[in-house]
Tab-separated table of C-alpha atoms in Angstrom:
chain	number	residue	atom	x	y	z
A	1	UNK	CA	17.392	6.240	-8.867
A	2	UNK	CA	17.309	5.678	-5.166
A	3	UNK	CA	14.719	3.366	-3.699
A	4	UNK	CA	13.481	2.578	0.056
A	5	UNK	CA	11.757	0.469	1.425
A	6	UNK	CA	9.157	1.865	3.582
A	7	UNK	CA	9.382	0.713	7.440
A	8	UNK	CA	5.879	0.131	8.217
A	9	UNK	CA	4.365	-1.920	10.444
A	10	UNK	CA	1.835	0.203	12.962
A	11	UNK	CA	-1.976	-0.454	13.885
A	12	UNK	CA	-2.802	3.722	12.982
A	13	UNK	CA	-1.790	2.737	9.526
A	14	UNK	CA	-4.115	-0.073	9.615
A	15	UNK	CA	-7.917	-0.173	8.781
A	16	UNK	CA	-10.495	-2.264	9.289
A	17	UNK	CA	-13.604	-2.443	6.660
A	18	UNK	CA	-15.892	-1.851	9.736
A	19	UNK	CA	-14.903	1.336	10.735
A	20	UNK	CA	-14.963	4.215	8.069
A	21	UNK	CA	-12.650	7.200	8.315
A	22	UNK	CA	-14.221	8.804	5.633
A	23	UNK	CA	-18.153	9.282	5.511
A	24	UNK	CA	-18.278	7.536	2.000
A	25	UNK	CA	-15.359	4.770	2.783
A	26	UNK	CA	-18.308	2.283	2.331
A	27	UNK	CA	-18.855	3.287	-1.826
A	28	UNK	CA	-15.941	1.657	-3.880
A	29	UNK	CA	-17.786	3.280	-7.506
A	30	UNK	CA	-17.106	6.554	-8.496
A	31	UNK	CA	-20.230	6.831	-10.437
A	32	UNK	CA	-22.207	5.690	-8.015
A	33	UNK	CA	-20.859	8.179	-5.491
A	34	UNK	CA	-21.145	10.716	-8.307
A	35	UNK	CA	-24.820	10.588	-8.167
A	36	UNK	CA	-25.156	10.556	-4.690
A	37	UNK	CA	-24.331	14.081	-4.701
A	38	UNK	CA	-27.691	15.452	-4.368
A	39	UNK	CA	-28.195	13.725	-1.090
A	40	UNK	CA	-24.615	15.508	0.512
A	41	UNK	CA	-24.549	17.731	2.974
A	42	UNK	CA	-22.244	20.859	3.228
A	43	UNK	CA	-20.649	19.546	6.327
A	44	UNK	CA	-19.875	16.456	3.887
A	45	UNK	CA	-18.237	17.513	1.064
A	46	UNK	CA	-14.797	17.272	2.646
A	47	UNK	CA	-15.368	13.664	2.506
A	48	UNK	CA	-17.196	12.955	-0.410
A	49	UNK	CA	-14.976	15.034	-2.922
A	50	UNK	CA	-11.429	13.502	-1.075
A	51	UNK	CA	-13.357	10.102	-1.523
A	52	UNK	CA	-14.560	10.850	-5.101
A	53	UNK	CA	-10.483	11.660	-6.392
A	54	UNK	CA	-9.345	8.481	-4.668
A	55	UNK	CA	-12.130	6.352	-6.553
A	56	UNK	CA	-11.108	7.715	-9.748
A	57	UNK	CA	-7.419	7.120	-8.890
A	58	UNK	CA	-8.396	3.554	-8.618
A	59	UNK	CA	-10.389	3.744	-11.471
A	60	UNK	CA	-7.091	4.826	-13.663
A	61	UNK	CA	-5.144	1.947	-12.430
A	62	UNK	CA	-7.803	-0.650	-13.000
A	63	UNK	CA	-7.624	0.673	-16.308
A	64	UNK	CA	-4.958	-1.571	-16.990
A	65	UNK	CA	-5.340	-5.493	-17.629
A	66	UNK	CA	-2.956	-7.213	-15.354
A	67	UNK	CA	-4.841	-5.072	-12.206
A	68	UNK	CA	-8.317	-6.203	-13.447
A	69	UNK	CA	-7.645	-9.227	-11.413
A	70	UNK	CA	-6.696	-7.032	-8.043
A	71	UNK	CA	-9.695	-6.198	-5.931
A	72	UNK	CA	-10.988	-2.238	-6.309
A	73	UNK	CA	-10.610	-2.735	-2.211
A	74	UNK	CA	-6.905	-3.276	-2.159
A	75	UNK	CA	-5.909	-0.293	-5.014
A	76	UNK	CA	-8.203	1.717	-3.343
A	77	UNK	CA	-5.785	1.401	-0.066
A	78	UNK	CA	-2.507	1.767	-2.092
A	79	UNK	CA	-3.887	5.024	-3.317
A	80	UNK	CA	-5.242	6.399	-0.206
A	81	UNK	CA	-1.706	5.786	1.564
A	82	UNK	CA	0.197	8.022	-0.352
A	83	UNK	CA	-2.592	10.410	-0.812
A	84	UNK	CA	-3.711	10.705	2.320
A	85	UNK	CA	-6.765	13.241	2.691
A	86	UNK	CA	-5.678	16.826	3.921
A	87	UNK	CA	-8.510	18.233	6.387
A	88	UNK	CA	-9.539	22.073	5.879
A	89	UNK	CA	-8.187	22.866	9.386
A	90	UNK	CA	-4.510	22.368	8.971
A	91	UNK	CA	-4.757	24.351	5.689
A	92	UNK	CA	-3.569	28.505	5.610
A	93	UNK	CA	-6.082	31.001	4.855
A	94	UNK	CA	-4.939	31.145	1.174
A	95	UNK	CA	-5.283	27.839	0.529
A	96	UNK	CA	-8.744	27.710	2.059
A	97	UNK	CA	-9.774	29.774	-0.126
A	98	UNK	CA	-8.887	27.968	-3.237
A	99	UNK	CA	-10.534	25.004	-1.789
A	100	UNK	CA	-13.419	26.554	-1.485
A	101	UNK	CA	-13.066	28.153	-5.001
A	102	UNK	CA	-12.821	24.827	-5.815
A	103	UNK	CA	-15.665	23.367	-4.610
A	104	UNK	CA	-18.022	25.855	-6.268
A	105	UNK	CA	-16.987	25.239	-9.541
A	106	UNK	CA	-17.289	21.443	-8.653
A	107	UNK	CA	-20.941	22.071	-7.211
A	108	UNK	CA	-21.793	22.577	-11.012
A	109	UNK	CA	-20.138	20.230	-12.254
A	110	UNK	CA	-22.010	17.523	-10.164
A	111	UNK	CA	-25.293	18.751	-10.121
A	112	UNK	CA	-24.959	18.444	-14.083
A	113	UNK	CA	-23.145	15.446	-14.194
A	114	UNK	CA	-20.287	16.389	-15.709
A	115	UNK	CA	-17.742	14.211	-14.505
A	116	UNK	CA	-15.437	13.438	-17.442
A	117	UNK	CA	-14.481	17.010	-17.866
A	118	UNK	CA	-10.940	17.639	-17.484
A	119	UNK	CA	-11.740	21.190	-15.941
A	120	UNK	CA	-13.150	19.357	-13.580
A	121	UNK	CA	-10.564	16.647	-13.044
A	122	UNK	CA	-8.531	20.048	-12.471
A	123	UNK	CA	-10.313	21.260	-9.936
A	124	UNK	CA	-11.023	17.961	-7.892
A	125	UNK	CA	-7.073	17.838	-7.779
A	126	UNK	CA	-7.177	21.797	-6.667
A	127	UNK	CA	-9.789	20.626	-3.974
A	128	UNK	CA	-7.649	17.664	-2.409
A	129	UNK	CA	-4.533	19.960	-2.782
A	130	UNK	CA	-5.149	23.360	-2.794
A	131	UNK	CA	-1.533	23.885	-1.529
A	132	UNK	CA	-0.264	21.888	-4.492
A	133	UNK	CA	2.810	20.143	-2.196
A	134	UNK	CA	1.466	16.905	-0.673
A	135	UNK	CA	0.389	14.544	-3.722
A	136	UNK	CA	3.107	14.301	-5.878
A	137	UNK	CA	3.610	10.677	-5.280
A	138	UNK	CA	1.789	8.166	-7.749
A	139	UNK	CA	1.601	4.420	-7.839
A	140	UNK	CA	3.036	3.084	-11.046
A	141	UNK	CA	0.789	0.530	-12.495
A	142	UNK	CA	3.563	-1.900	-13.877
A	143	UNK	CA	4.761	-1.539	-10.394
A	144	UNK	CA	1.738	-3.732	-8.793
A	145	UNK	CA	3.271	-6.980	-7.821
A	146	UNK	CA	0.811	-9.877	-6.587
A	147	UNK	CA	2.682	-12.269	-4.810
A	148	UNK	CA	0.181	-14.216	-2.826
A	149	UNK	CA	-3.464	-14.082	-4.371
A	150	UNK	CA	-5.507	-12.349	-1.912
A	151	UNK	CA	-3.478	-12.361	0.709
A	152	UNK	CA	-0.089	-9.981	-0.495
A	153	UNK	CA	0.913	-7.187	-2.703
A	154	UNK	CA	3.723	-5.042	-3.393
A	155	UNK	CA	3.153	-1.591	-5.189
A	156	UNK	CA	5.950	1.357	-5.594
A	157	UNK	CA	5.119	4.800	-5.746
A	158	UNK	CA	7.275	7.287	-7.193
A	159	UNK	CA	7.662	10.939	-6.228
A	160	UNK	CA	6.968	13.090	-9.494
A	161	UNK	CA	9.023	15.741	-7.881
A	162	UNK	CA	12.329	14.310	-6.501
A	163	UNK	CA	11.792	10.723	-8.592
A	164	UNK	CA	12.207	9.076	-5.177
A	165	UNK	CA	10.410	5.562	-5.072
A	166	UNK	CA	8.991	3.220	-2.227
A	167	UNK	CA	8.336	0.041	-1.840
A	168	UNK	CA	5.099	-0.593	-0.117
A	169	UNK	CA	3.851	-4.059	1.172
A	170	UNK	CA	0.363	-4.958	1.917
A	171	UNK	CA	-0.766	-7.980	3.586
A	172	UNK	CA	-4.812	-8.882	3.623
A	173	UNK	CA	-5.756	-10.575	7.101
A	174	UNK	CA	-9.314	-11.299	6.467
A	175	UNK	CA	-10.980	-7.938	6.544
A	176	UNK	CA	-8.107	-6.319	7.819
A	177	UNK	CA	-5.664	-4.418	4.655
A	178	UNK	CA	-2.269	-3.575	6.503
A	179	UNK	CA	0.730	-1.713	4.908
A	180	UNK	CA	3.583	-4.268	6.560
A	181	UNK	CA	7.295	-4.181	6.343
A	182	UNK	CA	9.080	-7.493	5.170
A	183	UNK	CA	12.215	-6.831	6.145
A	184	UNK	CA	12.254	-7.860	9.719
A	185	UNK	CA	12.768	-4.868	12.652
A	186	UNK	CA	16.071	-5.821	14.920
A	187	UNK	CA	15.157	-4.294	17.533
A	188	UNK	CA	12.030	-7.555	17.224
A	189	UNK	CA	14.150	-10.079	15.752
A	190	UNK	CA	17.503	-9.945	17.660
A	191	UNK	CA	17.425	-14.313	17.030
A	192	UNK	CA	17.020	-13.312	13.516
A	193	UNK	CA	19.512	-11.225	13.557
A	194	UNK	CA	22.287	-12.785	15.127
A	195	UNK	CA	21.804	-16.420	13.060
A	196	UNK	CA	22.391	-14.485	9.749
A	197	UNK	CA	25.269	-12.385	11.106
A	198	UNK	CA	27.122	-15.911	12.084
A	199	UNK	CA	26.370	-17.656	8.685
A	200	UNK	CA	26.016	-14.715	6.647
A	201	UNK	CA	28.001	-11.508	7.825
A	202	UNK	CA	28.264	-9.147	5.307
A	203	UNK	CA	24.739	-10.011	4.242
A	204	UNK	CA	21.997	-6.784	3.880
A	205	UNK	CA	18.245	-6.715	2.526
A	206	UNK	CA	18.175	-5.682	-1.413
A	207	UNK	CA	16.112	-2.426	-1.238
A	208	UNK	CA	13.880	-4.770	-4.111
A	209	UNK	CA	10.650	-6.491	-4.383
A	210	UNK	CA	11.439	-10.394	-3.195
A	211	UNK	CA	11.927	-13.328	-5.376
A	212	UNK	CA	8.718	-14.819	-4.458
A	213	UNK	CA	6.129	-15.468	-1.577
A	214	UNK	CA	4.396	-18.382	-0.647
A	215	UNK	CA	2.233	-20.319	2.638
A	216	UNK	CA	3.961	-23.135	4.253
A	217	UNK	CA	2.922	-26.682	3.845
A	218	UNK	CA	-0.835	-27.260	4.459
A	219	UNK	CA	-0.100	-31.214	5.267
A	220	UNK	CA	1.468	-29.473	8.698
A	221	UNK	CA	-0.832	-28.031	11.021
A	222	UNK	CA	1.892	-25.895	12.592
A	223	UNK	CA	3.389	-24.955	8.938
A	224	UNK	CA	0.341	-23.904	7.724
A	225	UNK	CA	-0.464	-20.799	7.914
A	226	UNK	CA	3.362	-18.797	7.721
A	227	UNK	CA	4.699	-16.721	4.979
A	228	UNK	CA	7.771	-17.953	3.515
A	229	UNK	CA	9.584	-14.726	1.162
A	230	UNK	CA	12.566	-15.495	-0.857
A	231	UNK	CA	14.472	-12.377	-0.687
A	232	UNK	CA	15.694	-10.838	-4.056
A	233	UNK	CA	18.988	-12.086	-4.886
A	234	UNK	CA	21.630	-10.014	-5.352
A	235	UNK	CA	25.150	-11.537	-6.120
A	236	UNK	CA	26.031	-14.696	-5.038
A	237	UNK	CA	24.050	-15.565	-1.610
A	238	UNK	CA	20.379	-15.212	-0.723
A	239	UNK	CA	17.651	-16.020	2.739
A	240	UNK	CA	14.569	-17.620	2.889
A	241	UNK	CA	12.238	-16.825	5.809
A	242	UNK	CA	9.121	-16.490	7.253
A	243	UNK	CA	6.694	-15.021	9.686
A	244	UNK	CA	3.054	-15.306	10.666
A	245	UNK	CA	2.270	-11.744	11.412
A	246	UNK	CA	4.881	-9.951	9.469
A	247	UNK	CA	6.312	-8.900	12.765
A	248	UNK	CA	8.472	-11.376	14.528
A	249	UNK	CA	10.505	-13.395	11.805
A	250	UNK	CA	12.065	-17.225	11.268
A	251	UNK	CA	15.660	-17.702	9.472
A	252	UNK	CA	14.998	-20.621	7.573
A	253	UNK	CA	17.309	-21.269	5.035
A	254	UNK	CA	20.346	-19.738	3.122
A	255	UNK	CA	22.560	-20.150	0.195
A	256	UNK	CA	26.097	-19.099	0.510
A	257	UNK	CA	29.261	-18.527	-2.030
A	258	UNK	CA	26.368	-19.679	-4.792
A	259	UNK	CA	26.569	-23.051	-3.344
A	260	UNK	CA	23.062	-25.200	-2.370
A	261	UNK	CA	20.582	-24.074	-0.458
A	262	UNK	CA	20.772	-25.210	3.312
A	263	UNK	CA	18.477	-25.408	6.056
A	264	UNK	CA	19.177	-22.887	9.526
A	265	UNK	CA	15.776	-24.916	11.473
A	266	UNK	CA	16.848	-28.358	12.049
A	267	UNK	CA	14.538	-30.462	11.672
A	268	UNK	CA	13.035	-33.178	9.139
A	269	UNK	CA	11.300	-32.014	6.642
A	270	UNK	CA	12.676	-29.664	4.430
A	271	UNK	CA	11.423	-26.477	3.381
């Protein structure tokens, strides 16, 4: 099964908690939404019915215990990156018209308060995807990797139609949940680059979540506050590096042949 890594790294992918694309981004419960239907608009119900089926996404995946622990906030973003909501205007005149099929059979539904019926689950899905082509990528709950509490995830989605997977990476900075990409760009990171092509030549990134994550040394001031991934090891070398932004990258240290680990920075302490 093939896997890539996603390249990632743009402000349009980006959001900020202060500025809703969606009319109902501010609501993180689906029931809550649910019985705020009453109070929608017509003009709205793009919005609220795309924001409804990504709550109870998020709702499925914090279904299961080890994801309890993961803020609603952050599965809420994996899920609305690879769903991403499908306005009416770039949709053909037949599917239109099962979206709005759609939403008249869901008009019942939610003026009764019938929200566990699978007809309706059905039809939510119809709504969001009347042309049935764009979501049939999933995130895969034992996928959901946290490697720094709060502050970085990993989750893979897999396509339910070709099996293809990504690897997605999202990094919390503050208020700010961005999809990043750890392996560093070379067009960026030509020192990078060139240090690991003189120690380590025939060296590529595994297409695999990394080893681990973790913040540098709190004692140092100018440590502090970097990112240090151990990449995934595959035979018998492996990199450690690290990065403030998750744009411009550090070579830090190596291990060659299976022999020690050895620091590229020279300096005193060791890392």
């Amino acid at each position: 099964m093939r896997r890539n890594i996603i390249l990632l790294f743009t402000a349009l992918l980006a959001f900020n908690l202060s500025f809703a694309q969606n009319k109902f981004e501010s609501v993180m419960n689906s029931k809550k939404l649910g019985v705020s239907y009453k109070n929608v608009k017509s003009k709205d119900k793009e919005d609220f019915y795309q924001q409804y089926f990504w709550l109870t996404k998020v709702d499925e995946l914090q279904a299961y215990p080890h994801l309890k622990e993961i803020k609603p906030r952050v599965l809420y973003s994996f899920v609305k990156e690879i769903m991403p909501q499908i306005p009416t205007k770039t949709l053909t005149k037949e599917n239109k018209k099962f979206r709005d099929d759609a939403e008249l059979s869901l008009d019942q539904y939610f003026k009764n308060k019938d929200w566990t019926n699978p007809v309706m689950a059905l039809n939510l899905l119809t709504y969001v995807d009347p042309q049935n082509e764009k979501y049939f990528s999933v995130v895969k709950p034992e996928s959901v990797v946290t490697m720094l509490p709060k502050k970085l995830y990993s989750f893979t989605s897999e396509n339910q139609k070709t099996q293809e997977q990504k690897i997605y990476y999202m990094w919390i900075d503050e208020d700010e949940y961005k999809i990043v990409d750890i392996v560093p760009d070379p067009k960026k990171n030509e020192v990078f680059y060139s240090e690991l092509k003189t120690i380590l030549p025939n060296y590529s990134f595994p297409n695999f979540v990394p080893e681990s994550a973790r913040m540098g040394d709190k004692k140092v001031k100018s440590d502090a506050d970097y990112y240090y991934i151990t990449a995934f090891q595959v035979g018998n070398d492996n990199i450690v590096y690290k990065t403030l932004s998750f744009e411009d990258y550090i070579f830090v240290r190596y291990k060659k042949d299976g022999g020690p680990w050895t620091d590229v920075e020279h300096r005193d302490k060791k890392y």
